[in-house]
């Protein structure tokens, strides 16, 4: 039985933590059954050893029958060898059970996160998702040991109780009643652990999210002088999490201490009763030896039962968190009207912005968040009265909107992998990546049309599109500077590239999709004036005849726009060309002139770091 990390994980049971764990078991029930059988036989054979030893003493050693002694001794050796093999197979099977549960949970969580899409950030924090992926998944998979050693412990416990009946009814009753008593004593602690563990996980997810925010905005915080304030807040939050961790550890320590101490007291009682009965002549010497052996053999199932309870208590907490995440649903898509068949006007009544199809439009505002809000409304990322060709966006199926309208976020995530994959050229063979790199080196600043006329070999069209996207984003130098070109591995979020390089890679990725409508927020804010001017020229040429909206205040971009909307307090105050607004709108002129003064210093340190 192998584990396919790419198979369909199935539809999880989202009705509760226990049901989710049961679903994981059902999805691999043959493997779980094999683990339970192997563990049961393994533990029962552990108890068979003292039984064989008692027979060897009573029928071989005590009467002096060397043949019987040799036979029973050989049986013990054979059982030990078989049990060693069973132990190996049990461990392998349970490892597969845990790994399957791990992969399956990861796949359902990632798949659901993908299905939520843009709605994810509005419903759950990034720290929650990270905590689920890093901690809860592992806890859930570990808790599935209950289907192997846990079941085996119950079977072995019953088997030992049955064997003890052949020795002494009193001892058998003590054994059979001992574990339920242990369960009653440890049960309240298990319930308390679930509560403490749930609170700890919640605090951990919040702190994880703050760590991510700090890592992403540390330079800005340092520049504004707010690093100390945030560091103090983080110190307080981490202190609370540490205290909560101590509370979880305190309950866990009591469970583990009682889990070790109480069984020892229970087994000591069984041993004492057995010794008294042997001294009184109620049981033989061999039976006394078997009692000692049964006591040792009981140590395994009792320990596994207590560990099973502990792991299940933690596992159900983690499963409830996963289930809560899986219950999140994106906003209902009630669109029933088709999107316009031809490029049409996008209109945002809240701001008065009207986007004419096939033109390069710029949105200029003192507050960038106002322009970003408009782009979100025009792309239907937030509820609004925006229309497309006169049809309300909310009445158009979301799949149609996403297929034709793209928002290029300047802070969009960049995944780790070869640069070609980061840009979005999926499944491009190495030869294709090399071809793009060679072409970029050869033509340098070649035109878009020249790239599109590439030879028609398999994959040539994809390579031509990638070349054109990189050229438009002025990203050729990034490819040339990397040791293996497009095949060079890039770290998550492209942290081994400079800020300006990351921005151009994001722009190239957006251009590669060639959307009908491209909405870009500050696509060149981290570039120097020369590179920004190059991108502006190439972008206007590459998007000729297609709808493009830029939220920017850079005069280098605005001078190339067909239409500029000047926004004041989130509403259109004036519309015209860049030159017309400079001549007629003092507020626009002051805003753009301020940006123009700092244009040469915008790239700064962001472009200063060499590509690695």
XYZ file of C-alpha atoms in Angstrom:
612
model
C 0.000 0.000 0.000
C 1.538 3.259 -1.139
C 0.618 6.854 -0.421
C -0.261 8.992 -3.440
C 0.329 12.602 -2.449
C -1.539 13.804 -5.553
C -4.737 11.765 -5.443
C -8.104 13.308 -4.701
C -8.290 13.623 -0.883
C -12.072 13.214 -0.913
C -14.784 15.264 0.761
C -14.021 15.750 4.467
C -16.629 15.390 7.182
C -17.029 18.911 8.563
C -19.582 18.138 11.272
C -17.056 18.092 14.119
C -13.579 17.175 15.276
C -14.376 13.554 16.118
C -16.167 13.062 12.802
C -13.218 14.503 10.928
C -10.848 12.041 12.621
C -13.252 9.213 11.792
C -13.288 10.377 8.150
C -9.488 10.167 8.016
C -9.737 6.583 9.243
C -12.444 5.663 6.731
C -10.421 7.064 3.825
C -7.702 4.480 4.503
C -9.627 1.818 6.376
C -7.680 -1.163 4.894
C -4.411 0.315 6.156
C -5.939 1.239 9.517
C -7.389 -2.267 9.845
C -3.994 -3.789 9.046
C -2.374 -1.545 11.667
C -4.947 -2.553 14.262
C -4.523 -6.273 13.519
C -0.723 -6.086 13.554
C -0.695 -4.088 16.798
C -3.210 -6.445 18.414
C -1.268 -9.581 17.525
C 2.000 -7.927 18.558
C 0.696 -6.990 22.000
C -1.071 -10.301 22.563
C 2.154 -12.151 21.782
C 3.898 -9.960 24.350
C 1.506 -11.462 26.875
C 2.015 -14.965 25.405
C 5.669 -14.957 26.466
C 4.962 -15.204 30.228
C 2.348 -17.881 29.503
C 4.972 -19.965 27.664
C 7.455 -19.266 30.455
C 4.979 -20.586 33.057
C 4.522 -23.773 31.009
C 8.299 -24.180 30.754
C 8.652 -23.905 34.552
C 5.686 -26.104 35.502
C 6.099 -28.793 32.813
C 9.829 -28.711 32.181
C 11.974 -27.148 34.870
C 10.102 -28.224 38.028
C 9.624 -31.942 37.095
C 13.070 -32.041 35.397
C 11.731 -32.833 31.912
C 14.483 -31.370 29.702
C 12.611 -32.197 26.498
C 9.549 -30.245 27.573
C 11.776 -27.421 28.797
C 13.538 -27.263 25.429
C 10.219 -27.340 23.570
C 8.659 -24.520 25.562
C 11.918 -22.513 25.358
C 11.973 -22.956 21.574
C 8.363 -21.768 21.402
C 9.341 -18.616 23.312
C 12.206 -17.952 20.878
C 9.901 -18.457 17.886
C 7.241 -16.168 19.355
C 9.924 -13.534 20.060
C 11.147 -13.669 16.448
C 7.632 -13.408 15.027
C 6.854 -10.548 17.396
C 9.967 -8.659 16.331
C 8.807 -8.868 12.697
C 5.278 -7.847 13.706
C 6.704 -4.831 15.546
C 8.527 -3.675 12.407
C 5.442 -4.136 10.226
C 3.226 -2.404 12.794
C 5.531 0.610 12.894
C 5.708 0.836 9.094
C 1.941 0.574 8.730
C 1.221 3.205 11.366
C 3.789 5.531 9.779
C 1.842 5.235 6.529
C -1.399 5.910 8.393
C 0.042 9.072 9.915
C 1.556 10.281 6.652
C -1.669 9.672 4.744
C -3.624 11.665 7.329
C -0.990 14.391 7.172
C -1.031 14.680 3.369
C -4.805 14.368 3.173
C -5.381 17.147 5.716
C -2.862 19.396 3.981
C -4.574 18.823 0.648
C -8.077 19.537 1.906
C -6.889 22.694 3.715
C -4.905 23.985 0.731
C -7.694 23.055 -1.664
C -10.259 24.885 0.448
C -7.977 27.917 0.766
C -7.705 27.965 -3.020
C -11.478 27.692 -3.366
C -11.976 30.606 -0.977
C -9.584 32.662 -3.074
C -9.776 36.371 -2.366
C -12.424 35.765 0.312
C -9.839 34.005 2.499
C -8.193 37.109 3.916
C -11.514 38.601 4.889
C -12.546 35.556 6.917
C -9.408 34.201 8.560
C -5.946 35.514 9.315
C -2.778 34.229 7.723
C -1.526 33.158 11.155
C -4.499 30.807 11.538
C -3.704 29.065 8.254
C -0.003 28.809 9.142
C -0.793 27.371 12.587
C -3.070 24.764 11.022
C -0.449 23.818 8.454
C 2.484 23.710 10.854
C 0.999 22.425 14.132
C -2.534 21.108 13.813
C -1.850 18.844 10.840
C 0.933 17.075 12.717
C -1.180 16.743 15.861
C -4.059 15.214 13.906
C -1.854 12.670 12.149
C -0.195 11.654 15.431
C -3.573 11.125 17.092
C -4.377 8.373 14.577
C -2.090 6.043 16.511
C -5.333 5.194 18.308
C -6.322 2.944 15.394
C -3.182 0.822 15.753
C -1.546 0.594 19.174
C -4.733 1.937 20.745
C -6.903 -0.884 19.430
C -4.088 -3.359 20.071
C -3.858 -2.189 23.679
C -7.558 -2.877 24.236
C -7.286 -6.342 22.667
C -4.130 -7.178 24.628
C -5.688 -5.905 27.847
C -8.668 -8.215 27.349
C -6.364 -11.104 26.420
C -4.251 -10.664 29.550
C -7.418 -10.527 31.625
C -8.497 -13.824 30.076
C -5.118 -15.426 30.763
C -5.281 -14.210 34.353
C -8.618 -15.993 34.754
C -6.778 -19.289 34.297
C -4.532 -18.315 37.216
C -6.838 -16.505 39.647
C -10.298 -14.970 39.409
C -9.352 -12.310 41.976
C -6.285 -11.230 39.978
C -8.326 -11.197 36.748
C -10.933 -8.900 38.317
C -8.233 -6.525 39.574
C -6.716 -6.371 36.077
C -10.052 -5.910 34.269
C -11.264 -3.185 36.655
C -7.936 -1.371 36.974
C -7.853 0.453 33.619
C -11.449 1.798 33.861
C -10.482 3.249 37.245
C -7.441 4.861 35.647
C -9.707 6.300 32.950
C -12.003 7.826 35.552
C -9.050 9.441 37.298
C -7.469 10.825 34.094
C -10.706 11.773 32.297
C -11.166 15.230 33.885
C -7.554 16.090 33.072
C -8.122 15.139 29.416
C -11.108 17.507 29.220
C -9.117 20.287 30.860
C -6.277 19.719 28.410
C -8.634 20.211 25.453
C -9.708 23.628 26.739
C -6.167 24.801 27.466
C -4.891 23.447 24.159
C -7.634 25.222 22.171
C -6.860 28.578 23.813
C -3.139 28.076 23.241
C -3.674 27.387 19.530
C -5.788 30.528 19.162
C -3.121 32.718 20.731
C -0.450 31.006 18.665
C -2.231 31.790 15.397
C -2.545 35.468 16.321
C 1.132 35.704 17.199
C 2.126 33.883 14.009
C 0.205 36.449 11.955
C 2.011 39.278 13.734
C 5.364 37.683 13.029
C 4.494 37.670 9.336
C 3.409 41.315 9.481
C 6.641 42.264 11.229
C 8.788 40.420 8.720
C 7.040 42.139 5.828
C 7.024 45.670 7.249
C 10.144 45.866 9.405
C 11.898 48.396 7.151
C 8.868 50.668 7.102
C 8.453 50.420 10.875
C 12.126 51.178 11.383
C 11.922 54.212 9.117
C 8.882 55.559 10.942
C 10.396 54.940 14.358
C 7.684 52.478 15.304
C 9.838 49.398 15.633
C 10.156 49.760 19.389
C 6.396 50.077 19.942
C 5.658 47.017 17.849
C 8.471 45.098 19.540
C 6.990 45.902 22.962
C 3.535 44.747 21.853
C 5.004 41.561 20.428
C 6.904 40.976 23.667
C 3.670 41.245 25.667
C 1.789 38.918 23.312
C 4.574 36.354 23.282
C 4.670 36.512 27.088
C 0.947 35.707 27.230
C 1.466 32.837 24.824
C 4.323 31.539 26.975
C 2.137 31.659 30.073
C -0.601 29.791 28.242
C 1.988 27.260 27.113
C 2.965 26.760 30.740
C -0.696 26.042 31.574
C -0.907 23.463 28.787
C 2.384 21.970 29.959
C 1.153 21.798 33.553
C -1.905 19.738 32.576
C 0.186 17.582 30.241
C 2.753 16.948 32.960
C 0.048 15.767 35.380
C -1.379 13.445 32.727
C 2.040 12.001 31.971
C 2.980 11.715 35.658
C -0.263 9.985 36.560
C -0.021 7.946 33.388
C 3.266 6.527 34.644
C 2.627 6.474 38.387
C -0.904 5.051 38.577
C -0.203 2.067 36.309
C 2.850 1.246 38.392
C 0.728 1.278 41.571
C -1.899 -0.824 39.837
C 0.659 -3.343 38.564
C 2.383 -3.427 41.963
C -0.966 -4.358 43.524
C -1.377 -7.209 41.038
C 2.151 -8.446 41.780
C 1.597 -8.306 45.559
C -1.683 -10.216 45.323
C -0.049 -12.854 43.117
C 2.855 -13.306 45.523
C 0.450 -13.729 48.466
C -1.550 -16.364 46.618
C 1.646 -18.247 45.691
C 2.811 -18.143 49.333
C -0.563 -19.521 50.415
C -0.333 -22.298 47.842
C -3.291 -21.144 45.744
C -1.149 -20.851 42.591
C 1.991 -22.678 41.464
C 5.486 -21.283 41.075
C 5.080 -21.260 37.289
C 1.789 -19.394 37.608
C 3.500 -16.857 39.877
C 6.158 -16.375 37.207
C 3.416 -15.922 34.630
C 1.746 -13.300 36.852
C 5.005 -11.350 36.967
C 5.237 -11.665 33.167
C 1.646 -10.579 32.681
C 2.297 -7.537 34.867
C 5.279 -6.590 32.661
C 3.257 -7.268 29.498
C 0.399 -5.113 30.809
C 2.776 -2.152 30.972
C 2.645 -1.750 27.179
C -1.135 -1.713 26.661
C -1.760 0.449 29.727
C 0.857 2.970 28.566
C -0.582 2.961 25.040
C -4.137 3.457 26.325
C -3.104 6.488 28.354
C -1.048 7.869 25.445
C -4.002 7.231 23.137
C -6.278 9.305 25.366
C -3.717 12.090 25.519
C -3.177 12.182 21.757
C -6.891 11.984 20.984
C -7.554 14.906 23.337
C -5.030 17.021 21.443
C -6.042 15.617 18.059
C -9.712 16.501 18.420
C -8.776 20.108 19.309
C -6.668 20.344 16.153
C -9.408 18.658 14.099
C -11.986 21.173 15.334
C -9.760 24.005 14.126
C -9.410 22.356 10.726
C -13.164 21.781 10.543
C -13.836 25.426 11.486
C -11.598 26.481 8.598
C -13.270 24.058 6.181
C -16.680 25.465 7.113
C -15.744 28.884 5.780
C -17.524 29.643 2.540
C -16.915 32.311 -0.087
C -19.679 34.875 -0.607
C -22.475 33.342 -2.672
C -22.143 33.880 -6.404
C -25.654 34.672 -7.560
C -24.675 35.968 -10.975
C -26.989 34.824 -13.756
C -26.288 37.333 -16.522
C -23.464 36.876 -18.985
C -20.633 39.357 -19.135
C -20.559 41.657 -22.170
C -19.411 39.792 -25.261
C -17.245 42.695 -26.400
C -14.909 44.997 -24.408
C -17.231 47.371 -22.581
C -17.226 50.285 -20.169
C -16.465 49.637 -16.511
C -18.225 52.089 -14.230
C -17.919 52.666 -10.492
C -20.843 54.844 -9.331
C -19.362 55.323 -5.864
C -16.400 57.278 -7.251
C -17.686 58.285 -10.669
C -14.807 56.516 -12.405
C -15.676 55.383 -15.928
C -13.169 53.154 -17.735
C -13.391 53.299 -21.505
C -12.404 50.003 -23.153
C -9.180 49.788 -25.122
C -7.542 52.772 -23.437
C -4.839 53.348 -20.831
C -6.533 55.040 -17.857
C -4.833 56.405 -14.745
C -6.313 57.074 -11.296
C -4.550 59.791 -9.292
C -5.280 60.432 -5.621
C -3.492 61.685 -2.544
C -4.519 58.541 -0.659
C -3.508 55.340 -2.507
C -6.065 53.306 -0.552
C -8.870 55.193 -2.304
C -7.609 54.099 -5.711
C -7.090 50.540 -4.464
C -10.695 50.447 -3.243
C -11.890 51.498 -6.691
C -9.857 48.755 -8.363
C -11.299 46.201 -5.928
C -14.828 47.332 -6.755
C -14.187 47.240 -10.517
C -12.825 43.690 -10.176
C -15.641 42.613 -7.820
C -13.390 41.896 -4.872
C -15.679 43.980 -2.679
C -19.467 44.399 -2.938
C -20.475 47.506 -4.899
C -22.798 48.921 -7.540
C -20.096 48.774 -10.218
C -21.269 47.850 -13.711
C -19.672 46.335 -16.785
C -21.303 47.252 -20.058
C -24.306 48.435 -18.047
C -24.655 45.080 -16.285
C -24.076 45.089 -12.506
C -20.931 43.110 -11.734
C -22.751 41.285 -8.939
C -25.128 39.805 -11.528
C -22.299 38.368 -13.642
C -20.916 34.934 -12.632
C -17.646 35.403 -10.780
C -15.830 32.936 -13.044
C -16.494 35.201 -16.031
C -15.269 38.260 -14.162
C -12.063 36.529 -13.022
C -11.391 35.181 -16.521
C -11.343 38.664 -18.082
C -10.458 41.164 -15.326
C -7.167 40.937 -13.446
C -5.920 43.028 -10.513
C -2.117 43.250 -10.356
C -1.405 43.693 -6.650
C 2.035 45.242 -5.960
C 2.338 43.056 -2.847
C 1.053 39.837 -4.425
C 2.634 36.659 -3.078
C 5.550 35.103 -4.950
C 6.050 31.385 -4.415
C 9.418 29.667 -4.226
C 10.674 27.875 -7.323
C 12.456 28.457 -10.643
C 12.042 32.017 -11.896
C 10.098 30.800 -14.934
C 7.529 29.197 -12.604
C 7.413 32.260 -10.356
C 6.573 34.418 -13.366
C 3.842 31.946 -14.259
C 5.288 29.962 -17.159
C 4.014 26.614 -15.891
C 5.331 23.320 -17.283
C 7.904 25.037 -19.482
C 10.724 22.585 -20.298
C 14.283 23.544 -19.472
C 15.088 23.974 -23.156
C 12.246 26.485 -23.403
C 13.528 28.440 -20.424
C 17.006 28.448 -21.911
C 15.570 29.632 -25.226
C 13.934 32.616 -23.545
C 17.115 33.480 -21.664
C 19.237 33.265 -24.819
C 16.763 35.382 -26.754
C 16.760 38.032 -24.044
C 20.545 38.107 -24.038
C 20.688 38.286 -27.821
C 18.075 40.905 -28.534
C 18.457 42.908 -25.331
C 15.688 45.464 -25.658
C 13.849 43.791 -28.550
C 10.334 44.856 -29.349
C 7.200 42.982 -28.451
C 6.421 42.231 -32.091
C 9.874 40.824 -32.682
C 9.402 38.410 -29.788
C 5.997 37.342 -31.040
C 7.445 36.286 -34.417
C 9.375 33.422 -32.840
C 9.836 30.222 -34.813
C 6.885 27.853 -34.545
C 8.390 24.940 -32.666
C 6.552 23.078 -29.858
C 6.180 25.563 -26.987
C 7.443 28.488 -29.112
C 4.231 30.466 -28.519
C 4.563 30.135 -24.726
C 8.217 31.143 -24.874
C 7.374 34.136 -27.043
C 4.711 35.270 -24.564
C 7.130 34.917 -21.659
C 9.797 36.850 -23.546
C 7.311 39.611 -24.338
C 6.084 39.840 -20.726
C 9.622 40.065 -19.335
C 10.523 42.642 -21.979
C 7.480 44.807 -21.227
C 8.264 44.723 -17.501
C 11.915 45.628 -18.249
C 12.938 42.448 -16.445
C 15.484 41.157 -18.971
C 18.384 42.296 -16.816
C 17.058 40.199 -13.932
C 17.174 37.055 -16.085
C 20.618 37.883 -17.457
C 22.043 38.541 -13.977
C 20.899 35.235 -12.507
C 23.380 32.337 -12.833
C 20.916 29.926 -14.508
C 18.571 32.460 -16.005
C 14.926 31.473 -15.747
C 15.877 28.145 -14.187
C 17.466 29.857 -11.174
C 15.597 28.976 -7.957
C 13.969 31.943 -6.246
C 13.129 32.025 -2.531
C 9.601 32.462 -1.215
C 8.380 36.027 -1.780
C 11.527 36.433 -3.931
C 13.418 37.672 -0.885
C 16.717 37.085 -2.679
C 15.728 39.783 -5.205
C 15.564 43.513 -4.598
C 12.307 45.397 -4.146
C 12.337 46.785 -7.664
C 13.129 43.384 -9.147
C 10.241 41.802 -7.266
C 7.895 44.495 -8.566
C 8.934 43.893 -12.157
C 8.528 40.124 -11.737
C 5.000 40.683 -10.425
C 4.215 42.947 -13.373
C 5.611 40.389 -15.831
C 3.454 37.692 -14.240
C 0.338 39.841 -14.666
C 1.215 40.674 -18.280
C 1.829 37.011 -19.100
C -1.851 36.261 -18.451
C -2.740 38.897 -21.080
C -6.094 39.818 -19.483
C -8.767 41.741 -21.327
C -8.817 44.264 -18.457
C -5.689 44.887 -16.387
C -6.034 46.855 -13.138
C -2.648 47.674 -11.616
C -1.972 49.500 -8.348
C 1.357 51.402 -8.258
C 3.108 48.981 -10.653
C 6.349 51.024 -10.752
C 6.570 52.599 -7.286
C 9.877 50.840 -6.446
C 11.637 51.605 -9.762
C 14.105 54.346 -10.610
C 13.047 57.037 -13.079
C 14.887 55.525 -16.060
C 13.447 52.015 -15.571
C 10.007 53.470 -14.844
C 10.036 55.413 -18.104
C 11.061 52.265 -19.978
C 8.246 50.255 -18.390
C 5.735 53.027 -19.137
C 6.644 53.118 -22.843
C 6.625 49.356 -23.243
C 3.427 48.925 -21.250
C 1.555 51.405 -23.422
C 2.787 49.646 -26.560
C 2.132 46.115 -25.298
C -1.393 46.942 -24.089
C -2.355 48.930 -27.165
C -6.070 48.468 -27.823
C -6.674 46.688 -24.495
C -8.155 48.115 -21.325
C -5.532 49.047 -18.731
C -6.067 50.982 -15.503
C -3.152 52.237 -13.420
C -3.452 53.674 -9.917
C -0.362 55.901 -9.791
C 0.934 59.423 -9.202
C 4.126 59.126 -11.228
C 4.244 61.701 -14.051
C 6.234 59.207 -16.133
C 3.192 56.923 -16.202
C 0.570 59.662 -16.291
C 2.129 61.319 -19.343
C 1.511 58.136 -21.321
C -2.073 57.607 -20.166
C -4.943 58.261 -22.556
C -7.241 59.371 -19.732
C -6.454 60.544 -16.195
C -9.020 60.727 -13.389
C -8.064 63.017 -10.512
C -9.758 61.805 -7.340
C -10.477 63.894 -4.251
C -11.941 62.121 -1.199
C -12.519 59.023 -3.287
C -14.536 60.764 -6.037
C -13.625 62.039 -9.493
C -12.832 65.758 -9.297
C -11.483 66.178 -12.821
C -10.862 64.133 -15.948
C -8.571 64.760 -18.893
C -5.092 64.089 -20.182
C -2.063 64.568 -17.995
C -1.174 67.826 -19.756
C -4.718 69.180 -19.546
C -4.957 68.516 -15.821
C -1.565 70.093 -15.191
C -2.788 73.272 -16.872
C -6.253 73.404 -15.266
C -6.122 71.659 -11.885
C -3.862 73.195 -9.178
C -4.456 70.295 -6.799
C -3.487 67.767 -9.431
C -0.436 69.823 -10.381
C 0.729 70.014 -6.750
C 0.248 66.265 -6.221
C 2.070 65.233 -9.401
C 4.840 67.808 -9.002
C 5.598 66.479 -5.516
C 5.888 62.990 -6.930
C 8.033 64.231 -9.802
C 10.579 65.754 -7.428
C 11.241 62.416 -5.775
C 11.085 60.259 -8.899
C 14.835 59.888 -9.247
C 15.199 58.664 -5.672
C 12.335 56.198 -5.697
C 14.397 53.161 -6.647
C 17.048 53.812 -3.988
C 18.036 50.849 -1.920
C 15.416 48.642 -3.532
C 17.370 48.464 -6.801
C 20.728 48.752 -5.129
C 20.948 45.085 -4.132
C 22.427 42.931 -6.891
C 20.523 39.916 -8.160
C 21.778 36.660 -6.720
